[in-house]
XYZ file of C-alpha atoms in Angstrom:
231
model
C -2.589 -41.719 20.227
C -3.383 -45.080 18.637
C -1.851 -44.272 15.275
C 1.549 -43.928 16.933
C 1.421 -46.205 19.943
C -0.586 -49.092 18.522
C 0.671 -49.011 14.932
C 3.967 -50.722 15.569
C 2.322 -54.103 15.942
C -0.579 -53.936 13.510
C 0.128 -51.483 10.728
C 3.689 -50.142 10.965
C 5.939 -50.885 8.033
C 3.054 -52.053 5.833
C 2.144 -50.029 2.778
C -1.349 -49.629 1.450
C -1.601 -51.193 -1.952
C -3.799 -50.136 -4.843
C -6.159 -53.094 -4.316
C -9.147 -51.352 -2.735
C -10.979 -54.670 -2.283
C -8.174 -55.930 -0.042
C -8.455 -52.799 2.096
C -12.224 -53.242 2.365
C -11.766 -56.888 3.472
C -9.366 -55.899 6.224
C -11.733 -53.182 7.418
C -14.539 -55.703 7.675
C -12.389 -58.179 9.613
C -10.764 -55.698 11.971
C -11.945 -52.074 11.607
C -9.610 -50.496 14.235
C -6.488 -52.056 12.691
C -7.611 -51.156 9.178
C -8.253 -47.531 10.153
C -4.856 -47.402 11.819
C -3.175 -48.739 8.698
C -4.998 -46.211 6.522
C -3.892 -43.393 8.842
C -0.298 -44.547 8.488
C -0.806 -44.435 4.736
C -1.933 -40.811 4.958
C 0.978 -39.851 7.225
C 3.561 -41.547 4.998
C 2.321 -39.604 1.989
C 2.422 -36.151 3.595
C 6.151 -35.439 3.422
C 6.731 -36.506 -0.223
C 3.512 -34.693 -1.165
C 4.764 -31.520 0.513
C 8.103 -31.706 -1.299
C 6.383 -32.327 -4.635
C 4.090 -29.335 -4.139
C 7.054 -27.116 -3.231
C 8.884 -28.131 -6.425
C 5.772 -27.501 -8.516
C 5.213 -24.063 -6.973
C 8.875 -23.107 -7.409
C 8.650 -24.008 -11.087
C 5.472 -21.951 -11.414
C 7.169 -18.944 -9.765
C 10.255 -18.911 -12.011
C 10.995 -15.359 -13.104
C 8.867 -13.693 -10.407
C 11.618 -13.336 -7.804
C 9.389 -15.122 -5.270
C 10.016 -18.365 -3.392
C 7.496 -21.063 -2.499
C 7.566 -19.846 1.107
C 6.745 -16.299 0.036
C 3.899 -17.680 -2.071
C 2.503 -19.315 1.083
C 2.961 -16.049 2.993
C 1.087 -13.973 0.400
C -1.630 -16.610 0.149
C -2.174 -16.372 3.925
C -2.440 -12.580 3.696
C -4.853 -12.749 0.771
C -6.999 -15.354 2.534
C -7.065 -13.933 6.071
C -6.173 -10.262 5.666
C -3.437 -8.300 7.481
C -1.544 -10.289 10.115
C 1.417 -9.789 12.421
C 4.576 -11.795 11.829
C 3.851 -14.002 14.898
C 0.348 -14.721 13.598
C 1.706 -15.570 10.161
C 4.362 -17.825 11.671
C 1.771 -19.701 13.696
C -0.585 -20.172 10.758
C 2.299 -21.530 8.653
C 3.638 -23.715 11.468
C 7.064 -22.045 11.412
C 9.423 -20.017 13.573
C 9.247 -16.252 13.197
C 12.744 -15.846 11.696
C 12.107 -17.397 8.261
C 8.701 -15.720 8.064
C 10.306 -12.340 8.823
C 12.834 -12.959 6.022
C 10.006 -13.701 3.602
C 8.194 -10.551 4.711
C 11.351 -8.489 4.204
C 11.897 -9.876 0.708
C 8.234 -9.465 -0.247
C 8.513 -5.839 0.892
C 11.595 -5.406 -1.330
C 9.479 -6.667 -4.233
C 6.735 -4.164 -3.416
C 4.235 -6.921 -2.583
C 3.636 -6.134 1.126
C 3.889 -3.159 3.473
C 3.431 -2.627 7.180
C 0.321 -1.037 8.657
C -0.494 0.183 12.180
C -1.841 -2.493 14.495
C -4.770 -1.183 16.565
C -4.283 -4.030 19.052
C -0.601 -3.376 19.774
C 1.417 -0.323 18.802
C 4.769 -2.162 18.775
C 3.614 -5.060 16.582
C 2.832 -3.918 13.045
C 0.422 -5.652 10.720
C 1.651 -6.962 7.394
C -0.708 -6.398 4.473
C -0.659 -6.930 0.728
C -0.109 -3.969 -1.553
C -2.323 -3.531 -4.609
C 0.518 -5.009 -6.641
C 0.793 -7.983 -4.290
C -2.949 -8.593 -4.547
C -2.794 -8.553 -8.348
C 0.229 -10.850 -8.437
C -1.470 -13.407 -6.187
C -4.744 -13.177 -8.113
C -2.936 -13.989 -11.352
C -0.996 -16.881 -9.813
C -4.017 -18.377 -8.080
C -6.275 -18.047 -11.117
C -3.759 -20.150 -13.045
C -3.481 -22.621 -10.165
C -7.260 -22.960 -9.898
C -7.577 -23.682 -13.603
C -4.939 -26.391 -13.320
C -6.630 -27.947 -10.291
C -9.980 -27.994 -12.072
C -8.413 -29.695 -15.060
C -6.248 -32.193 -13.215
C -8.516 -33.099 -10.287
C -11.949 -32.983 -11.879
C -12.631 -36.555 -10.678
C -12.730 -35.448 -7.017
C -16.111 -34.440 -5.621
C -16.578 -31.584 -3.112
C -17.538 -34.175 -0.501
C -14.284 -36.067 -0.982
C -12.277 -32.881 -0.639
C -14.178 -31.896 2.529
C -13.423 -35.327 3.998
C -9.722 -34.888 3.160
C -9.720 -31.503 4.888
C -11.337 -32.946 7.991
C -8.779 -35.778 8.169
C -5.861 -33.375 7.729
C -7.271 -31.015 10.357
C -7.626 -33.875 12.847
C -4.101 -35.125 12.135
C -2.773 -31.609 12.619
C -4.626 -31.289 15.910
C -3.277 -34.573 17.264
C 0.303 -34.016 16.137
C 0.355 -30.503 17.595
C -0.584 -32.148 20.863
C 2.230 -34.683 20.503
C 4.728 -31.986 19.505
C 4.136 -29.472 22.272
C 1.820 -31.156 24.754
C -1.018 -28.689 24.240
C -4.191 -30.251 22.917
C -6.250 -27.998 20.672
C -9.996 -28.052 21.419
C -11.879 -29.786 18.578
C -13.812 -26.650 17.700
C -10.512 -24.866 16.999
C -8.932 -27.560 14.825
C -8.134 -26.356 11.350
C -8.191 -22.699 12.450
C -4.641 -21.555 13.272
C -5.585 -17.895 12.875
C -7.103 -17.407 16.329
C -5.215 -14.696 18.261
C -3.529 -15.293 21.577
C -1.720 -13.265 24.193
C 1.708 -13.930 22.668
C 0.698 -12.120 19.487
C -0.223 -9.030 21.418
C 3.180 -8.933 23.117
C 5.300 -9.624 20.038
C 7.228 -6.837 18.418
C 8.920 -6.830 15.041
C 11.150 -4.603 12.967
C 9.218 -2.154 10.782
C 9.390 -2.435 6.992
C 9.560 0.761 4.918
C 6.333 1.412 2.981
C 6.432 0.570 -0.703
C 6.965 3.551 -3.009
C 4.870 2.758 -6.048
C 5.678 -0.056 -8.459
C 9.102 -1.647 -8.228
C 10.259 -4.567 -10.373
C 11.304 -7.784 -8.646
C 14.874 -7.675 -7.367
C 17.088 -10.629 -6.453
C 17.152 -11.440 -2.767
C 20.361 -11.284 -0.836
C 21.628 -14.784 -0.045
C 21.086 -14.235 3.671
C 17.457 -13.262 3.091
C 16.482 -16.158 0.859
C 14.965 -19.014 2.872
C 15.984 -22.547 2.182
C 13.447 -24.952 0.715
C 13.098 -26.671 4.074
C 11.902 -23.541 5.879
C 8.366 -23.445 4.665
C 5.470 -25.004 3.031
C 3.973 -24.352 -0.179
C 0.546 -23.113 -0.668
């Protein structure tokens, strides 16, 4: 991968300044090196951006009993529908253990329940309750309003380009991390099932019994901030 192997000589250790004309000049003189440097700029921004988003989401969730990781979990269920714990873990890029803890705590809050899985009787599906759907709708309506207000200068085309770049970076770094290259047509789609999902089993969660107010999580069940992304 050129962004890793070739960057040490040309672009590593060099930040990308705010002078867009300087960047354009470098691209004209040496397009491969300029692209490499820009990719390093994207990569360097990802971790601090992730941490900033987590802090913002945690502040938004104060008083709900939810964590940023559980927000990401419920967002995945609202977006893609019922999923097994292994499927959720894969889509979030995490191990199953923290995802199972989030599922357990969300069940305690009455936000998710288990449902039979037609594809595998030992691996239950996790789905949102009506209460969980309403909670996420309220949170995401507020988030969408804030995004419209704060990022109104971004066009749909710019956002689509950002998504494509992030999908391609994710594809390449998954290859570097585990040695399995994802076909281009599958990049950006971590929800595709595989054989491992059909073989995975998980502990069942008792169905929710009507409305229950949020309850504090036990210390052992609360994930640390480093265990998951924000939505």
